Amino acid sequence: MGSVGNNLYGGINSSAETVTRPSHCDAISQQIRTFIQMRTNLKVVDNSGAKRVMCIQSLRGKKGARLGDMIIGSVKEAQPRGKVKKGDVVYGVVVRAAMKKGRSDGSEVQFDDNAIVIVNNKGELIGTRVFGPVPHELRKKKHLKILALAEHIV
Amino acid sequence: MQSLLRNVCRAGNRGAAARLLEFAAPVATQPPSSAIKHLRPCGFTPPTGLDQFLCVQNRFISRDGVPASSGFCAKVLMTRGLSTVGTAEVAEDEDDSSSPAVEHPPRIKFKRPDKTARHIMNILNKEAVEKVRTEREIPDVQPGCIIQMRLQVPENKRRESTLKGIVIARRNAGINTTFRLRRLVAGVGVESVFPLYSPNIKEMKILDRKKVRRAKLYYLRDRMNALKK
């Protein structure tokens, strides 16, 4: 996995989530986090009812979605009474990505997990609350409602 | 080969291409003493006075036979090197009084600093770092420090945000020295990379220094302690 993992643009490597590995192979298991692409599992961080969504299409970028982009996903796991059910095809905005995103002042930011917020195809939120931190990049992408509802802006 | 180099040097001195053709023939029409004179480090007058000073510096250095230390002599030294190749055995003691620019030193083969471009870049980097250090007080951040810093983000929000976290890595690259800060934000771990000498960092304070036995603390990613890490 070590040498393959170094290939940043490998289509095989989906964005890796944090896995507790045995400590003896820590040197090899340098996880290179990559884009959010088809079959990527993401966490849902609003109260729309879904819990996990699998990405089936990234609406921006040939290689995959990054922080702040929109994706189309299929709900894999949902709460019993919510606005969306299991098996629904939904749009989402990526609010946390394990892949680092560069900023204009030379800094970079990366989160520990991949998370989305469910929206409709126009970009309006379905849920009414957003949990966890969100990055500044959403402001440029005009997702101001998400920024307004967020707990913390990174 | 040697004569050709002499010709090149001489042509450089005189600026006359015709002479080059003349000296294509093995017989040298000029008297040997003047030929030797023109073997001097290409005595073309450097354009600015600064270079003249550098030539003088050159002289001192080569006289001692010590390799030149300053990177600014590089340009002159390299051209000097062009003329010294193949003429090392010529030992000169008479000075060229006819040369208008500088006094030519005795020809001794010497070492010139290799990879001089890198040397110049090092100097530029050091200067830039010194400049920033005199303006702002930047503490020595090492992996294992718990840092609190005030940052001003230009991204549409001119408000100063306070970040607190642990430094897990530091990469030294002159002015582009960066450090990696890991913190817990609203229950989610966030890692950020910041340039150490960034003007956006308004203030940086070291709160604590933990003893670590590593330069890069990436193992902390797996051990998400609940306390401030």
Short mmCIF file of C-alpha atoms in Angstrom, two decimals:
data_model
loop_
_atom_site.label_atom_id
_atom_site.label_comp_id
_atom_site.label_asym_id
_atom_site.label_seq_id
_atom_site.Cartn_x
_atom_site.Cartn_y
_atom_site.Cartn_z
CA MET A 1 0.00 0.00 0.00
CA GLY A 2 2.99 2.22 0.62
CA SER A 3 4.18 2.72 -2.90
CA VAL A 4 0.72 2.74 -4.37
CA GLY A 5 -0.39 5.17 -1.75
CA ASN A 6 2.17 7.67 -2.93
CA ASN A 7 0.41 8.04 -6.23
CA LEU A 8 -1.60 11.15 -5.63
CA TYR A 9 -3.79 10.88 -8.68
CA GLY A 10 -4.45 7.21 -8.58
CA GLY A 11 -8.04 6.47 -9.25
CA ILE A 12 -7.71 3.45 -7.07
CA ASN A 13 -6.99 5.41 -3.96
CA SER A 14 -10.13 6.89 -2.60
CA SER A 15 -9.77 9.29 0.24
CA ALA A 16 -8.69 7.20 3.16
CA GLU A 17 -10.36 7.51 6.50
CA THR A 18 -8.42 7.22 9.68
CA VAL A 19 -7.82 3.59 10.46
CA THR A 20 -5.96 2.44 13.52
CA ARG A 21 -3.02 0.53 12.17
CA PRO A 22 -0.50 -1.56 14.08
CA SER A 23 2.41 0.64 14.98
CA HIS A 24 5.12 -1.37 13.30
CA CYS A 25 4.03 -0.43 9.81
CA ASP A 26 3.53 3.26 10.51
CA ALA A 27 6.43 4.24 8.34
CA ILE A 28 4.88 2.64 5.27
CA SER A 29 1.28 3.57 5.89
CA GLN A 30 1.63 7.26 5.12
CA GLN A 31 -1.88 7.94 4.08
CA ILE A 32 -2.06 10.22 1.10
CA ARG A 33 -5.52 11.60 1.15
CA THR A 34 -7.03 12.11 -2.26
CA PHE A 35 -10.20 13.30 -3.88
CA ILE A 36 -13.77 12.36 -3.14
CA GLN A 37 -14.87 10.19 -5.99
CA MET A 38 -17.27 7.40 -6.82
CA ARG A 39 -17.78 4.92 -4.00
CA THR A 40 -16.43 7.25 -1.35
CA ASN A 41 -18.28 7.01 1.92
CA LEU A 42 -19.01 10.30 3.57
CA LYS A 43 -20.50 11.31 6.81
CA VAL A 44 -23.55 13.53 6.89
CA VAL A 45 -23.36 16.37 9.36
CA ASP A 46 -26.76 17.93 9.30
CA ASN A 47 -30.11 16.92 10.64
CA SER A 48 -31.66 15.89 7.38
CA GLY A 49 -31.98 12.29 8.52
CA ALA A 50 -29.22 10.57 6.58
CA LYS A 51 -26.19 9.21 8.34
CA ARG A 52 -23.89 7.94 5.60
CA VAL A 53 -23.85 8.73 1.92
CA MET A 54 -21.86 7.10 -0.82
CA CYS A 55 -20.68 9.40 -3.58
CA ILE A 56 -21.78 8.37 -7.03
CA GLN A 57 -20.70 11.39 -8.99
CA SER A 58 -18.54 14.41 -8.39
CA LEU A 59 -19.98 17.51 -10.02
CA ARG A 60 -16.71 19.27 -10.29
CA GLY A 61 -13.31 18.13 -11.36
CA LYS A 62 -12.31 15.20 -13.45
CA LYS A 63 -10.47 13.48 -10.65
CA GLY A 64 -12.99 14.04 -7.93
CA ALA A 65 -14.44 16.52 -5.54
CA ARG A 66 -12.50 18.56 -3.05
CA LEU A 67 -13.43 20.81 -0.20
CA GLY A 68 -16.43 22.95 -1.03
CA ASP A 69 -17.52 21.08 -4.13
CA MET A 70 -20.86 19.49 -4.81
CA ILE A 71 -21.41 15.81 -5.27
CA ILE A 72 -24.27 13.46 -5.99
CA GLY A 73 -24.64 10.66 -3.55
CA SER A 74 -26.78 7.73 -2.59
CA VAL A 75 -27.96 7.46 0.99
CA LYS A 76 -26.70 4.25 2.51
CA GLU A 77 -27.78 4.70 6.08
CA ALA A 78 -30.50 6.90 7.47
CA GLN A 79 -32.30 7.64 10.67
CA PRO A 80 -35.80 6.21 10.94
CA ARG A 81 -37.72 9.44 10.71
CA GLY A 82 -35.99 11.97 8.59
CA LYS A 83 -36.38 14.02 5.47
CA VAL A 84 -34.42 11.54 3.39
CA LYS A 85 -34.62 7.77 3.35
CA LYS A 86 -32.20 5.05 2.56
CA GLY A 87 -31.63 4.65 -1.16
CA ASP A 88 -32.39 8.25 -2.06
CA VAL A 89 -30.21 10.04 -4.56
CA VAL A 90 -29.23 13.37 -3.08
CA TYR A 91 -26.92 16.28 -3.77
CA GLY A 92 -24.39 17.30 -1.19
CA VAL A 93 -21.75 19.90 -0.46
CA VAL A 94 -18.44 18.72 0.90
CA VAL A 95 -17.72 20.56 4.12
CA ARG A 96 -14.83 18.52 5.45
CA ALA A 97 -12.28 16.69 3.42
CA ALA A 98 -9.29 14.65 4.45
CA MET A 99 -7.39 16.02 1.48
CA LYS A 100 -5.56 19.24 2.16
CA LYS A 101 -6.75 22.39 0.56
CA GLY A 102 -4.42 25.25 -0.05
CA ARG A 103 -5.28 28.79 0.85
CA SER A 104 -4.20 32.00 -0.73
CA ASP A 105 -1.93 33.00 2.14
CA GLY A 106 0.21 29.90 1.80
CA SER A 107 -1.42 27.87 4.52
CA GLU A 108 -3.15 24.55 4.06
CA VAL A 109 -5.93 22.92 5.97
CA GLN A 110 -7.13 19.36 6.23
CA PHE A 111 -9.66 17.62 8.39
CA ASP A 112 -9.75 14.18 9.88
CA ASP A 113 -12.78 12.91 8.03
CA ASN A 114 -14.95 13.49 4.99
CA ALA A 115 -18.31 15.05 5.58
CA ILE A 116 -21.11 16.54 3.54
CA VAL A 117 -24.25 18.49 4.03
CA ILE A 118 -27.26 17.49 2.01
CA VAL A 119 -28.67 20.09 -0.35
CA ASN A 120 -31.08 20.09 -3.24
CA ASN A 121 -29.95 20.56 -6.79
CA LYS A 122 -30.23 24.31 -6.49
CA GLY A 123 -27.89 24.41 -3.53
CA GLU A 124 -30.36 25.05 -0.75
CA LEU A 125 -30.04 23.16 2.48
CA ILE A 126 -32.47 20.42 3.33
CA GLY A 127 -31.59 20.19 6.99
CA THR A 128 -31.77 22.97 9.51
CA ARG A 129 -28.63 22.45 11.54
CA VAL A 130 -24.99 21.81 10.72
CA PHE A 131 -22.62 20.10 13.13
CA GLY A 132 -18.90 20.42 13.39
CA PRO A 133 -16.49 22.92 11.88
CA VAL A 134 -16.69 24.20 8.33
CA PRO A 135 -13.98 25.91 6.34
CA HIS A 136 -13.82 29.39 4.88
CA GLU A 137 -13.89 28.07 1.38
CA LEU A 138 -17.65 27.83 1.44
CA ARG A 139 -17.93 31.57 1.42
CA LYS A 140 -16.35 31.79 -1.98
CA LYS A 141 -18.63 29.07 -3.28
CA LYS A 142 -21.64 31.02 -2.10
CA HIS A 143 -22.87 28.52 0.45
CA LEU A 144 -23.59 31.22 2.94
CA LYS A 145 -26.46 29.43 4.64
CA ILE A 146 -24.14 26.64 5.68
CA LEU A 147 -21.68 29.15 7.08
CA ALA A 148 -24.42 30.85 8.98
CA LEU A 149 -25.57 27.64 10.65
CA ALA A 150 -22.14 26.29 11.38
CA GLU A 151 -20.78 25.84 14.87
CA HIS A 152 -17.30 26.88 14.06
CA ILE A 153 -15.61 28.29 11.00
CA VAL A 154 -12.07 27.16 10.45
CA MET B 1 43.89 23.81 -27.65
CA GLN B 2 46.00 26.12 -25.59
CA SER B 3 46.69 28.48 -28.44
CA LEU B 4 43.02 28.56 -29.25
CA LEU B 5 42.21 29.61 -25.74
CA ARG B 6 44.87 32.25 -25.90
CA ASN B 7 43.27 33.50 -29.05
CA VAL B 8 39.89 33.62 -27.46
CA CYS B 9 41.28 35.59 -24.58
CA ARG B 10 43.08 37.92 -26.82
CA ALA B 11 40.07 38.43 -28.98
CA GLY B 12 38.11 39.22 -25.89
CA ASN B 13 40.68 41.79 -24.95
CA ARG B 14 40.89 43.46 -28.25
CA GLY B 15 37.41 42.83 -29.46
CA ALA B 16 38.72 42.19 -32.90
CA ALA B 17 37.52 39.05 -34.57
CA ALA B 18 40.04 39.44 -37.31
CA ARG B 19 42.85 38.67 -34.96
CA LEU B 20 41.33 35.31 -34.30
CA LEU B 21 41.70 34.38 -37.92
CA GLU B 22 45.26 35.54 -37.88
CA PHE B 23 46.13 33.32 -35.03
CA ALA B 24 44.57 30.32 -36.58
CA ALA B 25 47.95 29.79 -38.08
CA PRO B 26 50.31 28.13 -35.65
CA VAL B 27 52.85 30.87 -36.05
CA ALA B 28 52.21 33.63 -33.62
CA THR B 29 52.97 36.99 -35.11
CA GLN B 30 53.03 38.75 -31.81
CA PRO B 31 56.01 38.64 -29.52
CA PRO B 32 55.62 36.02 -26.79
CA SER B 33 55.71 38.47 -23.90
CA SER B 34 52.62 40.32 -25.01
CA ALA B 35 50.97 37.00 -25.74
CA ILE B 36 51.61 36.03 -22.18
CA LYS B 37 50.34 39.37 -21.06
CA HIS B 38 47.04 38.69 -22.66
CA LEU B 39 46.80 35.40 -20.97
CA ARG B 40 45.83 37.33 -17.92
CA PRO B 41 42.40 36.84 -16.53
CA CYS B 42 40.36 38.23 -19.35
CA GLY B 43 41.16 41.82 -18.74
CA PHE B 44 37.95 43.13 -20.17
CA THR B 45 36.85 46.03 -18.07
CA PRO B 46 33.81 45.11 -16.07
CA PRO B 47 30.93 47.44 -16.70
CA THR B 48 30.36 48.77 -13.22
CA GLY B 49 32.61 49.91 -10.48
CA LEU B 50 31.28 47.21 -8.24
CA ASP B 51 32.67 44.54 -10.45
CA GLN B 52 35.97 46.29 -10.43
CA PHE B 53 35.96 46.04 -6.68
CA LEU B 54 35.16 42.41 -7.02
CA CYS B 55 38.08 41.96 -9.37
CA VAL B 56 40.30 43.46 -6.75
CA GLN B 57 38.85 41.11 -4.20
CA ASN B 58 39.59 38.38 -6.63
CA ARG B 59 43.15 39.37 -6.71
CA PHE B 60 43.53 39.10 -2.96
CA ILE B 61 41.90 35.77 -2.85
CA SER B 62 43.84 34.20 -5.62
CA ARG B 63 47.09 35.49 -4.27
CA ASP B 64 46.49 33.63 -1.08
CA GLY B 65 45.51 30.59 -3.02
CA VAL B 66 42.41 30.28 -0.86
CA PRO B 67 39.18 29.44 -2.63
CA ALA B 68 36.92 32.43 -2.93
CA SER B 69 34.24 32.59 -0.32
CA SER B 70 32.00 35.32 -1.53
CA GLY B 71 29.37 34.34 -4.00
CA PHE B 72 29.55 37.67 -5.74
CA CYS B 73 32.94 36.88 -7.15
CA ALA B 74 31.27 34.01 -8.88
CA LYS B 75 30.66 35.70 -12.16
CA VAL B 76 34.18 37.01 -12.45
CA LEU B 77 35.63 33.78 -11.18
CA MET B 78 33.79 31.74 -13.76
CA THR B 79 35.11 33.85 -16.57
CA ARG B 80 38.49 33.65 -15.00
CA GLY B 81 38.14 29.92 -14.96
CA LEU B 82 37.56 29.93 -18.68
CA SER B 83 40.92 31.45 -19.27
CA THR B 84 42.87 29.53 -16.68
CA VAL B 85 42.06 26.19 -18.22
CA GLY B 86 45.06 24.87 -20.04
CA THR B 87 47.32 27.69 -18.98
CA ALA B 88 48.09 26.55 -15.50
CA GLU B 89 51.70 25.94 -16.19
CA VAL B 90 52.34 29.56 -17.08
CA ALA B 91 53.86 31.20 -14.07
CA GLU B 92 53.76 34.92 -14.28
CA ASP B 93 55.49 37.35 -12.10
CA GLU B 94 55.45 40.52 -14.11
CA ASP B 95 52.41 42.68 -13.74
CA ASP B 96 50.56 43.92 -16.74
CA SER B 97 50.97 47.63 -16.62
CA SER B 98 49.26 48.22 -19.89
CA SER B 99 45.88 46.95 -18.69
CA PRO B 100 43.64 49.85 -17.88
CA ALA B 101 41.26 48.23 -15.46
CA VAL B 102 42.88 46.35 -12.61
CA GLU B 103 46.21 45.00 -11.62
CA HIS B 104 46.42 41.41 -12.69
CA PRO B 105 47.38 38.95 -10.00
CA PRO B 106 49.85 36.17 -10.51
CA ARG B 107 48.21 33.22 -12.11
CA ILE B 108 47.63 30.52 -9.56
CA LYS B 109 45.14 27.78 -10.08
CA PHE B 110 42.49 27.93 -7.43
CA LYS B 111 39.20 26.37 -6.55
CA ARG B 112 36.05 28.25 -7.26
CA PRO B 113 32.91 27.61 -5.27
CA ASP B 114 30.86 25.12 -7.15
CA LYS B 115 27.16 25.46 -7.58
CA THR B 116 27.38 29.17 -7.07
CA ALA B 117 23.73 29.73 -7.85
CA ARG B 118 22.80 27.75 -4.80
CA HIS B 119 25.19 29.81 -2.76
CA ILE B 120 23.50 33.00 -3.89
CA MET B 121 20.08 31.57 -3.09
CA ASN B 122 21.26 30.68 0.39
CA ILE B 123 22.39 34.22 0.96
CA LEU B 124 19.10 35.63 -0.31
CA ASN B 125 17.15 33.30 1.92
CA LYS B 126 19.17 34.25 4.97
CA GLU B 127 18.69 37.92 4.26
CA ALA B 128 14.95 37.53 3.92
CA VAL B 129 14.74 35.58 7.15
CA GLU B 130 16.82 38.16 8.97
CA LYS B 131 14.57 40.91 7.75
CA VAL B 132 11.46 39.22 9.07
CA ARG B 133 13.10 38.32 12.34
CA THR B 134 13.98 41.90 13.10
CA GLU B 135 10.43 43.03 12.51
CA ARG B 136 8.57 40.39 14.48
CA GLU B 137 9.32 38.23 17.41
CA ILE B 138 9.02 34.63 16.30
CA PRO B 139 9.55 31.99 18.94
CA ASP B 140 11.34 28.79 18.22
CA VAL B 141 8.61 26.30 17.42
CA GLN B 142 9.66 22.70 17.59
CA PRO B 143 7.54 19.57 17.27
CA GLY B 144 5.89 18.96 20.60
CA CYS B 145 5.21 22.59 21.43
CA ILE B 146 1.71 23.58 22.30
CA ILE B 147 1.18 26.88 20.63
CA GLN B 148 -1.38 29.58 20.81
CA MET B 149 -1.42 31.96 17.92
CA ARG B 150 -3.45 34.80 16.58
CA LEU B 151 -4.05 34.67 12.91
CA GLN B 152 -5.60 37.14 10.56
CA VAL B 153 -7.29 35.46 7.66
CA PRO B 154 -7.58 37.47 4.49
CA GLU B 155 -10.36 35.31 3.14
CA ASN B 156 -13.15 37.81 3.31
CA LYS B 157 -12.91 38.06 7.06
CA ARG B 158 -10.44 40.45 8.57
CA ARG B 159 -11.10 39.20 12.02
CA GLU B 160 -8.32 37.76 14.09
CA SER B 161 -8.86 34.19 15.12
CA THR B 162 -7.07 32.47 17.95
CA LEU B 163 -5.79 29.00 17.35
CA LYS B 164 -4.42 26.64 19.91
CA GLY B 165 -2.84 23.34 19.06
CA ILE B 166 0.22 21.17 19.04
CA VAL B 167 2.98 21.41 16.50
CA ILE B 168 3.45 18.02 14.94
CA ALA B 169 5.93 18.81 12.23
CA ARG B 170 8.31 21.47 11.12
CA ARG B 171 9.89 21.83 7.72
CA ASN B 172 12.90 24.09 7.34
CA ALA B 173 13.24 25.76 3.96
CA GLY B 174 14.64 29.23 4.53
CA ILE B 175 11.93 31.80 4.23
CA ASN B 176 9.36 29.11 3.48
CA THR B 177 9.76 27.33 6.77
CA THR B 178 6.40 25.78 7.61
CA PHE B 179 5.01 24.06 10.64
CA ARG B 180 2.02 21.82 10.99
CA LEU B 181 -0.46 22.47 13.72
CA ARG B 182 -2.98 19.94 14.90
CA ARG B 183 -5.97 20.94 16.91
CA LEU B 184 -9.40 19.79 17.91
CA VAL B 185 -12.13 22.01 16.60
CA ALA B 186 -15.65 21.29 17.74
CA GLY B 187 -14.86 17.61 18.11
CA VAL B 188 -13.13 17.18 14.78
CA GLY B 189 -9.37 17.10 14.34
CA VAL B 190 -7.98 19.73 12.00
CA GLU B 191 -4.43 19.96 10.76
CA SER B 192 -3.12 23.16 9.29
CA VAL B 193 0.14 24.03 7.69
CA PHE B 194 1.36 27.58 8.19
CA PRO B 195 4.41 29.39 6.91
CA LEU B 196 6.41 30.44 9.94
CA TYR B 197 7.27 33.87 8.59
CA SER B 198 3.83 34.65 7.29
CA PRO B 199 2.70 38.22 7.88
CA ASN B 200 -0.76 36.95 8.72
CA ILE B 201 0.44 35.48 11.97
CA LYS B 202 0.10 38.35 14.34
CA GLU B 203 1.24 36.74 17.52
CA MET B 204 2.54 33.39 18.57
CA LYS B 205 2.99 32.13 22.10
CA ILE B 206 4.35 28.85 23.36
CA LEU B 207 2.24 27.47 26.15
CA ASP B 208 3.92 24.20 26.82
CA ARG B 209 6.70 22.05 25.52
CA LYS B 210 6.27 18.34 25.57
CA LYS B 211 9.13 15.95 25.45
CA VAL B 212 9.00 14.01 22.22
CA ARG B 213 11.51 11.70 20.68
CA ARG B 214 10.62 12.38 17.10
CA ALA B 215 10.68 15.16 14.56
CA LYS B 216 7.32 14.39 13.03
CA LEU B 217 4.54 13.38 15.34
CA TYR B 218 2.17 11.82 12.88
CA TYR B 219 1.36 9.04 15.29
CA LEU B 220 -0.84 11.50 17.13
CA ARG B 221 -3.39 11.21 14.38
CA ASP B 222 -4.31 7.76 15.55
CA ARG B 223 -4.22 8.62 19.19
CA MET B 224 -6.88 11.27 19.34
CA ASN B 225 -6.68 12.14 22.97
CA ALA B 226 -9.70 13.86 24.30
CA LEU B 227 -7.63 16.56 25.95
CA LYS B 228 -6.12 19.48 24.11
CA LYS B 229 -3.91 17.92 21.52
#
